[in-house]
Coordinates of C-alpha atoms and ligand atoms in Angstrom, one line a residue:
M1 CA -2.7 -18.9 -38.1
T2 CA -1.4 -22.3 -36.8
E3 CA -2.4 -23.3 -33.4
D4 CA 1.0 -22.4 -31.8
A5 CA 1.6 -19.2 -33.7
V6 CA 2.0 -16.1 -31.4
P7 CA -1.0 -13.7 -32.1
T8 CA 0.1 -10.5 -33.8
T9 CA -0.3 -7.1 -32.2
L10 CA -3.2 -6.5 -34.5
Q11 CA -4.9 -9.7 -33.4
N12 CA -4.2 -8.8 -29.7
H13 CA -5.8 -5.4 -30.2
A14 CA -8.9 -6.9 -31.9
D15 CA -9.3 -9.6 -29.1
A16 CA -8.7 -7.0 -26.4
A17 CA -11.4 -4.8 -27.9
A18 CA -13.8 -7.7 -27.8
L19 CA -13.3 -8.5 -24.1
R20 CA -16.3 -8.2 -21.9
P21 CA -14.8 -7.7 -18.4
R22 CA -16.7 -8.6 -15.3
T23 CA -17.1 -5.4 -13.3
Q24 CA -19.2 -6.3 -10.2
L25 CA -18.4 -7.6 -6.8
F26 CA -18.2 -11.4 -6.6
I27 CA -20.0 -12.5 -3.4
D28 CA -21.6 -15.8 -2.5
G29 CA -20.9 -17.3 -5.9
G30 CA -22.4 -14.5 -8.0
F31 CA -21.8 -11.0 -9.3
R32 CA -23.6 -8.0 -7.7
D33 CA -23.4 -4.2 -7.5
A34 CA -22.0 -2.4 -4.5
V35 CA -24.5 -1.6 -1.9
S36 CA -24.0 2.1 -2.6
G37 CA -24.4 1.5 -6.4
R38 CA -21.2 3.5 -6.9
R39 CA -18.7 2.7 -9.6
F40 CA -15.1 3.8 -10.5
V41 CA -13.2 3.8 -13.7
T42 CA -10.3 1.5 -14.5
E43 CA -8.0 2.7 -17.3
N44 CA -5.5 1.3 -19.7
P45 CA -2.0 2.6 -18.6
A46 CA -0.7 2.2 -22.2
T47 CA -3.3 4.7 -23.5
G48 CA -4.6 6.6 -20.6
Q49 CA -8.1 5.6 -21.8
P50 CA -10.9 4.1 -19.7
I51 CA -11.6 0.4 -20.0
A52 CA -14.6 -0.1 -17.8
E53 CA -16.4 1.1 -14.7
I54 CA -16.1 -1.2 -11.7
A55 CA -18.3 -1.6 -8.7
E56 CA -16.9 0.6 -5.9
G57 CA -17.4 -1.4 -2.7
G58 CA -17.3 0.1 0.8
P59 CA -17.2 -1.2 4.4
E60 CA -20.9 -2.2 4.0
D61 CA -20.0 -4.6 1.2
I62 CA -17.2 -6.0 3.3
D63 CA -19.8 -6.7 6.0
V64 CA -21.9 -8.6 3.6
A65 CA -19.0 -10.6 2.1
V66 CA -17.6 -11.4 5.6
A67 CA -21.0 -12.6 6.8
V68 CA -21.2 -14.9 3.7
A69 CA -17.7 -16.1 4.2
R70 CA -18.3 -16.7 8.0
K71 CA -21.4 -18.8 7.2
A72 CA -19.4 -20.9 4.7
A73 CA -16.6 -21.3 7.3
D74 CA -18.9 -22.3 10.1
D75 CA -21.0 -24.8 8.2
G76 CA -17.8 -26.5 7.0
R77 CA -18.9 -26.7 3.3
W78 CA -15.2 -26.3 2.4
S79 CA -13.1 -27.0 5.5
R80 CA -14.8 -30.3 6.1
M81 CA -15.1 -31.5 2.5
S82 CA -12.9 -34.5 1.9
P83 CA -9.3 -33.4 1.2
A84 CA -9.4 -35.3 -2.1
D85 CA -12.5 -33.4 -3.2
R86 CA -11.0 -30.0 -2.2
K87 CA -7.9 -30.9 -4.1
A88 CA -9.9 -31.9 -7.2
I89 CA -11.8 -28.6 -7.2
L90 CA -8.7 -26.4 -6.9
V91 CA -6.8 -28.4 -9.5
R92 CA -9.8 -27.9 -11.8
W93 CA -9.7 -24.2 -11.1
A94 CA -6.0 -24.1 -12.0
S95 CA -6.8 -25.8 -15.3
L96 CA -9.7 -23.5 -16.1
I97 CA -7.4 -20.5 -15.5
E98 CA -4.9 -22.0 -17.9
E99 CA -7.6 -22.9 -20.5
N100 CA -8.8 -19.3 -20.3
G101 CA -5.3 -18.0 -20.2
R102 CA -5.5 -15.9 -23.4
E103 CA -8.5 -14.0 -22.1
I104 CA -7.0 -13.5 -18.6
S105 CA -3.7 -12.4 -20.0
L106 CA -5.4 -9.8 -22.3
L107 CA -7.4 -8.5 -19.4
E108 CA -4.2 -8.3 -17.3
T109 CA -2.3 -6.5 -20.0
I110 CA -4.8 -3.8 -20.8
D111 CA -5.5 -3.2 -17.1
S112 CA -1.9 -3.1 -15.9
G113 CA 0.3 -2.1 -18.8
K114 CA 2.3 -5.4 -18.5
P115 CA 3.6 -6.9 -21.8
I116 CA 1.4 -9.6 -23.2
G117 CA 4.5 -11.8 -23.5
D118 CA 4.8 -11.7 -19.7
T119 CA 1.1 -12.1 -18.9
I120 CA 0.7 -15.1 -21.2
G121 CA 4.2 -16.5 -20.6
I122 CA 4.7 -15.9 -16.9
D123 CA 1.8 -14.5 -14.9
V124 CA -1.0 -16.8 -16.0
P125 CA 1.0 -20.0 -16.1
E126 CA 2.5 -19.2 -12.6
T127 CA -1.0 -18.5 -11.3
G128 CA -2.2 -22.0 -12.5
N129 CA 1.0 -23.6 -11.2
C130 CA 0.6 -22.0 -7.8
I131 CA -3.0 -22.9 -7.2
R132 CA -2.3 -26.5 -8.4
W133 CA 0.8 -26.8 -6.2
H134 CA -1.1 -25.9 -3.0
A135 CA -4.1 -28.0 -4.2
E136 CA -1.9 -31.0 -4.6
A137 CA -0.6 -30.6 -1.0
I138 CA -4.0 -30.8 0.5
D139 CA -4.0 -34.6 0.9
K140 CA -0.3 -34.9 1.4
L141 CA 0.5 -32.9 4.5
Y142 CA 0.1 -34.7 7.8
G143 CA -0.3 -33.6 11.4
Q144 CA 2.0 -34.9 14.2
V145 CA 1.7 -37.3 17.1
A146 CA 3.9 -36.0 19.9
P147 CA 6.1 -38.2 22.0
S148 CA 3.9 -37.9 25.1
P149 CA 4.0 -40.2 28.2
E150 CA 2.5 -43.6 28.4
G151 CA -1.3 -43.4 29.0
T152 CA -1.7 -40.3 26.8
V153 CA -2.0 -39.6 23.1
A154 CA -1.0 -36.1 22.0
M155 CA -1.8 -34.8 18.5
V156 CA -0.6 -31.5 17.0
T157 CA -2.8 -30.6 14.1
K158 CA -3.3 -27.5 11.9
E159 CA -6.7 -26.0 11.5
P160 CA -7.9 -23.2 9.2
L161 CA -8.1 -19.7 10.7
G162 CA -11.7 -19.4 9.5
V163 CA -12.3 -16.2 7.4
V164 CA -9.2 -14.7 5.8
G165 CA -9.0 -11.2 4.3
L166 CA -6.5 -10.7 1.5
V167 CA -5.4 -7.3 0.1
I168 CA -3.5 -7.4 -3.2
P169 CA -1.2 -5.0 -5.2
W170 CA -1.3 -4.0 -8.8
N171 CA 2.1 -5.2 -10.0
Y172 CA 1.3 -8.9 -10.5
P173 CA -2.4 -8.8 -10.0
I174 CA -3.5 -12.3 -10.7
M175 CA -0.2 -13.9 -9.6
M176 CA -0.1 -12.2 -6.2
A177 CA -3.7 -13.2 -5.7
A178 CA -2.8 -16.8 -6.4
W179 CA 0.2 -16.7 -4.1
K180 CA -2.3 -16.0 -1.3
L181 CA -5.5 -17.8 -2.5
G182 CA -3.6 -21.0 -3.1
P183 CA -2.4 -21.6 0.5
S184 CA -5.4 -19.9 2.2
L185 CA -8.0 -22.0 0.3
A186 CA -5.9 -25.2 0.4
T187 CA -5.8 -24.9 4.2
G188 CA -9.6 -24.8 4.3
N189 CA -10.3 -21.1 4.9
T190 CA -13.0 -19.0 3.3
V191 CA -11.8 -15.7 1.8
V192 CA -12.7 -12.1 1.2
I193 CA -10.2 -10.6 -1.2
K194 CA -9.6 -7.0 -2.4
P195 CA -7.6 -6.5 -5.6
A196 CA -5.8 -3.2 -6.2
S197 CA -8.2 -0.7 -7.7
A198 CA -6.1 -0.3 -10.8
T199 CA -6.1 -4.0 -11.6
A200 CA -9.3 -5.8 -10.6
L201 CA -10.3 -7.4 -13.9
S202 CA -8.3 -10.6 -14.0
L203 CA -9.2 -11.6 -10.5
L204 CA -13.0 -11.1 -11.1
R205 CA -12.8 -13.4 -14.1
A206 CA -10.7 -15.9 -12.1
A207 CA -13.3 -15.9 -9.3
E208 CA -16.0 -16.7 -11.8
L209 CA -13.9 -19.7 -13.0
A210 CA -13.5 -20.9 -9.4
S211 CA -17.3 -21.3 -9.2
E212 CA -17.2 -23.1 -12.5
A213 CA -14.6 -25.4 -11.1
G214 CA -17.0 -26.3 -8.2
L215 CA -15.8 -24.1 -5.4
P216 CA -18.8 -23.8 -3.1
D217 CA -20.6 -20.5 -3.0
G218 CA -19.3 -18.1 -0.3
V219 CA -15.8 -19.6 -0.1
L220 CA -14.2 -17.0 -2.4
N221 CA -15.6 -13.5 -2.3
V222 CA -14.1 -10.5 -4.2
V223 CA -14.8 -6.9 -3.1
T224 CA -13.4 -4.2 -5.3
G225 CA -13.0 -0.6 -4.1
P226 CA -10.5 1.9 -2.6
G227 CA -7.9 0.7 -0.1
S228 CA -8.7 3.5 2.2
R229 CA -12.2 2.2 2.7
V230 CA -12.4 -1.5 1.6
G231 CA -8.8 -2.4 2.6
E232 CA -9.2 -0.7 6.0
A233 CA -12.6 -2.4 6.5
I234 CA -10.9 -5.8 6.0
G235 CA -8.0 -4.8 8.3
R236 CA -10.4 -3.7 11.1
H237 CA -13.2 -6.3 10.7
M238 CA -14.0 -8.1 14.0
D239 CA -15.0 -11.3 12.2
I240 CA -12.0 -11.7 9.9
D241 CA -9.5 -14.1 11.6
G242 CA -6.4 -13.3 9.5
V243 CA -5.1 -10.9 6.9
G244 CA -2.5 -11.5 4.1
F245 CA -1.3 -8.3 2.4
T246 CA 1.2 -7.5 -0.3
G247 CA 2.0 -3.9 -1.1
S248 CA 3.9 -0.9 0.2
T249 CA 5.6 -0.9 3.6
E250 CA 3.6 2.2 4.5
V251 CA 0.2 0.5 4.1
G252 CA 1.5 -2.7 5.5
R253 CA 2.2 -1.0 8.8
R254 CA -1.4 0.1 8.9
F255 CA -2.6 -3.5 8.9
L256 CA -0.7 -4.0 12.2
T257 CA -2.5 -1.0 13.6
Y258 CA -5.8 -2.2 12.3
A259 CA -5.3 -5.6 13.9
G260 CA -4.0 -4.1 17.2
E261 CA -7.1 -1.8 17.4
S262 CA -9.6 -4.5 16.5
N263 CA -9.5 -8.3 17.1
L264 CA -5.7 -9.0 17.0
K265 CA -6.3 -11.0 13.8
R266 CA -3.2 -12.7 12.4
V267 CA -1.3 -10.4 10.0
A268 CA 1.2 -11.5 7.3
L269 CA 2.8 -8.8 5.2
E270 CA 4.9 -8.9 2.1
L271 CA 6.3 -5.4 1.5
G272 CA 8.8 -3.3 -0.4
G273 CA 12.4 -3.9 -1.2
K274 CA 15.6 -2.3 -2.4
S275 CA 17.4 -5.4 -3.4
P276 CA 21.2 -5.6 -4.1
Q277 CA 22.9 -7.3 -7.0
V278 CA 26.5 -7.8 -5.9
V279 CA 29.0 -8.6 -8.7
F280 CA 32.5 -9.7 -7.8
G281 CA 35.5 -9.0 -10.1
D282 CA 36.1 -12.7 -10.9
Y283 CA 32.7 -13.3 -12.5
T284 CA 33.4 -14.1 -16.2
D285 CA 30.0 -14.7 -17.9
L286 CA 29.3 -11.1 -18.7
E287 CA 26.6 -11.8 -21.2
G288 CA 24.7 -14.0 -18.8
L289 CA 25.3 -11.5 -16.0
A290 CA 23.9 -8.6 -18.1
A291 CA 20.8 -10.6 -19.0
N292 CA 20.2 -11.5 -15.4
M293 CA 20.8 -8.0 -14.1
A294 CA 18.5 -6.5 -16.7
F295 CA 15.8 -9.0 -15.8
A296 CA 16.2 -8.3 -12.1
I297 CA 15.6 -4.6 -12.5
F298 CA 13.6 -4.1 -15.8
W299 CA 11.3 -7.0 -15.7
N300 CA 7.7 -5.8 -15.1
M301 CA 8.9 -2.2 -15.6
G302 CA 10.8 -2.4 -12.3
E303 CA 7.4 -2.6 -10.6
N304 CA 8.6 -5.5 -8.6
C305 CA 9.1 -5.7 -4.8
S306 CA 12.1 -7.9 -5.4
A307 CA 13.6 -5.8 -8.2
G308 CA 17.4 -5.7 -8.1
S309 CA 17.6 -2.0 -8.0
R310 CA 21.1 -1.6 -6.5
L311 CA 24.0 -2.8 -8.5
I312 CA 27.0 -3.2 -6.2
V313 CA 30.0 -4.0 -8.5
H314 CA 33.7 -4.5 -7.8
R315 CA 35.6 -1.5 -9.0
S316 CA 37.8 -3.6 -11.3
A317 CA 34.7 -4.9 -13.2
K318 CA 32.4 -1.8 -13.3
D319 CA 33.2 -0.6 -16.8
R320 CA 32.9 -4.0 -18.5
V321 CA 29.7 -4.8 -16.5
L322 CA 28.1 -1.5 -17.5
E323 CA 29.2 -2.0 -21.1
A324 CA 27.6 -5.5 -21.1
L325 CA 24.4 -4.0 -19.6
R326 CA 24.2 -1.3 -22.2
A327 CA 24.5 -3.9 -24.9
E328 CA 21.8 -6.0 -23.2
L329 CA 19.3 -3.0 -23.2
A330 CA 18.8 -3.7 -27.0
N331 CA 16.9 -6.8 -25.8
W332 CA 14.4 -4.6 -23.8
P333 CA 12.2 -2.8 -26.2
V334 CA 9.7 -0.4 -24.7
G335 CA 6.3 0.0 -26.2
D336 CA 2.7 -1.2 -26.8
P337 CA 2.1 -3.9 -24.2
L338 CA -0.1 -5.8 -26.7
D339 CA 2.9 -6.1 -29.1
P340 CA 4.4 -9.6 -28.5
A341 CA 7.9 -8.2 -28.9
T342 CA 7.5 -5.6 -26.1
K343 CA 9.5 -6.3 -23.0
I344 CA 8.8 -3.1 -21.2
G345 CA 5.2 -1.9 -21.1
A346 CA 3.6 1.1 -19.3
L347 CA 3.9 2.1 -15.7
I348 CA 0.6 1.6 -13.8
S349 CA -0.7 5.2 -13.6
K350 CA 0.1 8.8 -14.3
T351 CA 0.6 9.3 -10.5
H352 CA 3.2 6.5 -10.5
L353 CA 4.8 7.8 -13.7
E354 CA 5.3 11.2 -12.0
Q355 CA 6.7 9.5 -8.9
V356 CA 9.3 7.6 -11.0
L357 CA 10.2 10.7 -13.0
G358 CA 10.4 12.6 -9.7
Y359 CA 13.0 10.1 -8.5
I360 CA 15.0 10.5 -11.7
D361 CA 15.1 14.3 -11.2
I362 CA 16.1 13.8 -7.5
G363 CA 18.9 11.5 -8.6
E364 CA 20.3 14.0 -11.1
S365 CA 20.0 16.9 -8.6
E366 CA 21.9 14.8 -6.0
G367 CA 24.8 14.4 -8.4
A368 CA 24.2 11.0 -9.9
R369 CA 24.7 10.6 -13.7
V370 CA 22.2 9.1 -16.0
V371 CA 24.0 6.7 -18.4
A372 CA 20.8 5.2 -20.0
G373 CA 17.2 6.3 -20.3
G374 CA 16.0 8.9 -17.8
N375 CA 13.0 10.4 -19.5
R376 CA 9.4 9.8 -20.4
I377 CA 8.9 8.4 -23.9
L378 CA 6.0 7.5 -26.3
Q379 CA 4.0 10.4 -24.8
E380 CA 1.9 10.6 -28.0
T381 CA 0.3 7.2 -27.1
G382 CA -1.2 8.8 -23.9
G383 CA 0.5 6.0 -22.0
Y384 CA 3.0 6.1 -19.1
F385 CA 6.3 4.8 -20.5
V386 CA 9.8 5.1 -19.1
P387 CA 12.8 3.3 -20.7
P388 CA 15.4 1.3 -18.7
T389 CA 17.3 3.9 -16.7
V390 CA 20.7 3.5 -15.2
F391 CA 22.4 5.9 -12.7
D392 CA 26.2 5.9 -12.3
N393 CA 28.1 8.0 -9.7
V394 CA 25.7 7.0 -7.0
R395 CA 26.5 7.4 -3.3
P396 CA 24.9 5.3 -0.5
D397 CA 23.3 8.4 1.1
M398 CA 21.3 9.3 -2.1
R399 CA 17.6 8.9 -2.0
I400 CA 17.6 7.0 -5.3
Y401 CA 19.8 4.4 -3.6
R402 CA 17.8 4.2 -0.4
E403 CA 14.2 4.5 -1.4
E404 CA 12.0 2.1 -3.3
I405 CA 11.4 3.7 -6.7
F406 CA 9.3 0.8 -8.1
G407 CA 10.2 1.7 -11.7
P408 CA 12.9 0.7 -14.2
V409 CA 15.7 2.6 -12.5
L410 CA 19.0 0.9 -11.6
T411 CA 21.6 2.6 -9.3
V412 CA 25.3 1.6 -9.6
L413 CA 27.9 1.7 -6.8
E414 CA 31.4 0.3 -6.6
F415 CA 33.2 -1.6 -3.9
D416 CA 36.8 -2.7 -3.2
T417 CA 36.5 -5.5 -0.6
E418 CA 34.2 -8.3 0.2
A419 CA 33.4 -6.9 3.6
E420 CA 32.5 -3.6 2.0
A421 CA 30.2 -5.3 -0.5
V422 CA 28.3 -7.1 2.3
A423 CA 28.0 -3.8 4.3
L424 CA 26.7 -2.0 1.2
A425 CA 24.2 -4.8 0.4
N426 CA 22.9 -4.7 4.0
D427 CA 22.8 -0.9 4.2
T428 CA 19.1 -0.7 3.7
E429 CA 15.9 -0.9 5.8
Y430 CA 14.7 -3.6 3.4
G431 CA 15.6 -7.3 3.1
L432 CA 13.6 -9.0 0.4
A433 CA 15.8 -10.4 -2.3
S434 CA 19.5 -10.2 -3.4
S435 CA 21.9 -11.7 -6.0
V436 CA 25.6 -12.5 -5.7
Y437 CA 27.7 -13.1 -8.8
T438 CA 31.1 -14.8 -8.4
N439 CA 33.0 -17.8 -9.7
D440 CA 34.4 -18.4 -6.2
L441 CA 32.3 -20.9 -4.1
N442 CA 33.8 -19.6 -0.9
I443 CA 32.8 -16.0 -1.6
A444 CA 29.4 -17.2 -2.7
H445 CA 28.7 -19.1 0.5
R446 CA 30.1 -16.4 2.8
V447 CA 28.2 -13.6 1.2
A448 CA 25.0 -15.6 0.8
R449 CA 25.1 -16.3 4.6
E450 CA 25.8 -12.6 5.5
I451 CA 23.2 -10.9 3.4
K452 CA 20.1 -10.1 5.4
A453 CA 17.4 -10.9 2.9
G454 CA 14.7 -13.6 2.5
T455 CA 16.1 -14.8 -0.8
V456 CA 19.7 -14.8 -2.0
S457 CA 20.2 -16.0 -5.5
V458 CA 23.8 -16.9 -6.6
N459 CA 24.9 -16.3 -10.2
C460 CA 21.3 -15.6 -11.3
Y461 CA 18.3 -13.5 -10.5
S462 CA 15.5 -15.7 -9.1
E463 CA 12.7 -15.8 -6.5
G464 CA 13.0 -19.6 -6.8
D465 CA 10.0 -21.8 -7.8
M466 CA 6.9 -22.8 -5.9
T467 CA 8.8 -25.2 -3.6
V468 CA 10.6 -22.4 -1.7
P469 CA 9.3 -19.7 0.6
F470 CA 9.3 -16.0 -0.4
G471 CA 9.3 -13.3 2.3
G472 CA 11.3 -10.5 3.6
Y473 CA 13.7 -9.6 6.5
K474 CA 13.5 -6.2 8.2
M475 CA 10.9 -3.9 6.7
S476 CA 10.3 -6.1 3.7
G477 CA 7.9 -8.4 5.5
F478 CA 6.2 -9.4 8.7
S479 CA 5.3 -12.8 10.0
G480 CA 4.8 -15.0 7.0
H481 CA 5.8 -16.2 3.6
D482 CA 4.3 -16.7 0.2
K483 CA 4.9 -20.0 -1.8
S484 CA 5.8 -23.5 -0.6
A485 CA 4.2 -25.3 2.4
H486 CA 5.6 -22.5 4.6
A487 CA 2.8 -20.3 3.2
H488 CA 0.3 -22.5 5.0
D489 CA 1.5 -21.5 8.4
Q490 CA 0.0 -18.0 8.3
Y491 CA -3.4 -19.3 7.3
T492 CA -3.6 -22.0 10.1
E493 CA -3.8 -22.3 13.8
T494 CA -1.9 -25.0 15.6
K495 CA -3.9 -27.2 17.9
T496 CA -2.8 -29.6 20.6
T497 CA -5.2 -32.4 21.5
W498 CA -4.0 -34.2 24.7
I499 CA -5.9 -37.4 25.3
Q500 CA -5.8 -39.4 28.5
V501 CA -6.1 -43.1 27.8
A502 CA -7.3 -45.1 30.8
P503 CA -5.4 -48.3 31.6
R504 CA -7.1 -51.6 30.7
P505 CA -9.5 -52.4 33.5
Ligands
LIG1 P1 -0.4 0.1 -1.7 O1 -0.9 1.5 -1.5 O2 0.4 -0.5 -0.6 O3 -1.6 -0.8 -2.2 C1 -1.6 -2.2 -2.0 C2 -3.0 -2.6 -1.7 O4 -3.4 -2.0 -0.5 C3 -4.1 -2.1 -2.7 O5 -5.1 -3.1 -2.8 C4 -4.6 -0.9 -2.1 O6 -5.9 -0.5 -2.5 C5 -4.6 -1.2 -0.6 N1 -4.6 -0.1 0.2 C6 -4.2 1.2 -0.1 N2 -4.3 2.0 1.0 C7 -4.9 1.2 2.0 C8 -5.2 1.5 3.4 N3 -5.1 2.7 3.9 N4 -5.7 0.5 4.1 C9 -5.8 -0.8 3.6 N5 -5.5 -1.1 2.3 C10 -5.0 -0.1 1.5 O7 0.5 0.2 -2.9 P2 0.3 1.1 -4.2 O8 -0.5 2.3 -4.0 O9 -0.3 0.1 -5.1 O10 1.8 1.5 -4.5 C11 2.5 2.4 -3.7 C12 3.9 1.9 -3.6 O11 3.9 0.7 -2.9 C13 4.6 1.6 -4.8 O12 5.1 2.8 -5.4 C14 5.6 0.6 -4.4 O13 6.7 1.3 -3.8 C15 4.9 -0.1 -3.3 N6 4.3 -1.4 -3.8 C16 5.0 -2.5 -3.4 C17 4.5 -3.7 -3.8 C18 5.2 -4.9 -3.4 S1 4.8 -6.3 -4.1 N7 6.0 -4.8 -2.4 C19 3.4 -3.8 -4.6 C20 2.7 -2.6 -5.0 C21 3.2 -1.4 -4.6 P3 -6.1 0.5 -3.8 O14 -5.5 -0.1 -4.9 O15 -7.5 0.7 -3.8 O16 -5.3 1.8 -3.4

């Protein structure tokens, strides 16, 4: 095999079988069992078979981890280290993640069902990129000197919150962790982070690499265990100063309650979505459109908060757009996530598979028509596979059009006028992402301005790169953004220092 050759499916299976996942809590720079000694099983969604048993933390482990993180916050071993040194450590961490990218991507793929092509090609590089981006900002962001009256000096500076709790979903396990660890560590906080129970392996390995990079003990602590106990303990902890959460809107709401009933900690939420893809009749690049549309909804098996799950297409263009999409589906093979050719792997769990299939049943019973996919496949593997599924004849009152399915299911609706398209796009309780396709610059600007979503992409599907913020309007988010320097706000307090300068005697 030459150095650049893509490993074969066989090689991926052999290497995956040889992995030795870290399975304990990572606290104070080392691995340890949960206080209770309990463990839970993590399985491979592509086979339904167990991979490993992981330490099942509880509130008592959160107490230990928070005490360690508090000590590290108070003694300033991280926040008061010189910015250049903090930058160097995080940059080294990003490099170590990239150097160990093959191992991390294999762990991610067997734990989450995501295709290896995505984990090695997107998730791991984006993780390194994100941590490096925020690290590089550490010694480049300045405070402010206010225009205060003569005889005074007024500074406005940012300070770390102190101890930050992070709770992470299973759909982009290592990448979502990086979106929160990058800015929270770069701004000088210490962290207690809980990965989703289904997908803890990649983060545990990354935490070990952080120590290797020189991150002081106690600055990054990982506690695995169920959301109902570990997640809630983070949300309610009196000594955690702020929480960053990505996941369902339902659980996100709870973090507001936890904070309200405990210490009013800062809460930033990145939640669900039901994002529109609006296609106007004048758009001519059908092949490009189909590729973008498919990526928007089928990437990551549709397990994506910003998935473009509602296609809103001009009546005059619907048939040709659907035809182009059908042709594009040939580029989306479903199968073994360790096969480098696979574009759609397994859904995360049996429960989630049943939820997605349940929505497909609901769609059919509500009168929508399946024009592609629509059933479980590859059952003989023991894995949870659903092919790209497209529903035509959809009405805006249908549940499949309104509720987040979090699977590879696209709903298609027609419009006649621009105003109608905007109304349909905004007819949702969510507002995370959106796409508009048109050759007319005026339509593009008008519609982009009128859509109520945190991200509008024009003639593409994109969340943008690390330089732009990502967050949701309406019930897609609360008080904060991931990515870019905007992400620093939710992990910092703003301090005014007002100094009286005595006149020369
Ligand atoms: P959630 O239940 O929201 O899980 C996200 C994180 O919150 C996980 O770490 C989870 O821990 C934790 N958690 C669960 N219950 C909690 C509680 N009562 N208090 C504190 N933390 C808690 O999402 P899910 O179960 O993974 O998926 C459910 C649905 O959420 C999906 O079908 C999808 O619609 C949506 N979802 C959205 C996103 C994004 S990015 N918007 C991501 C994932 C899921 P455990 O893993 O231990 O349960």
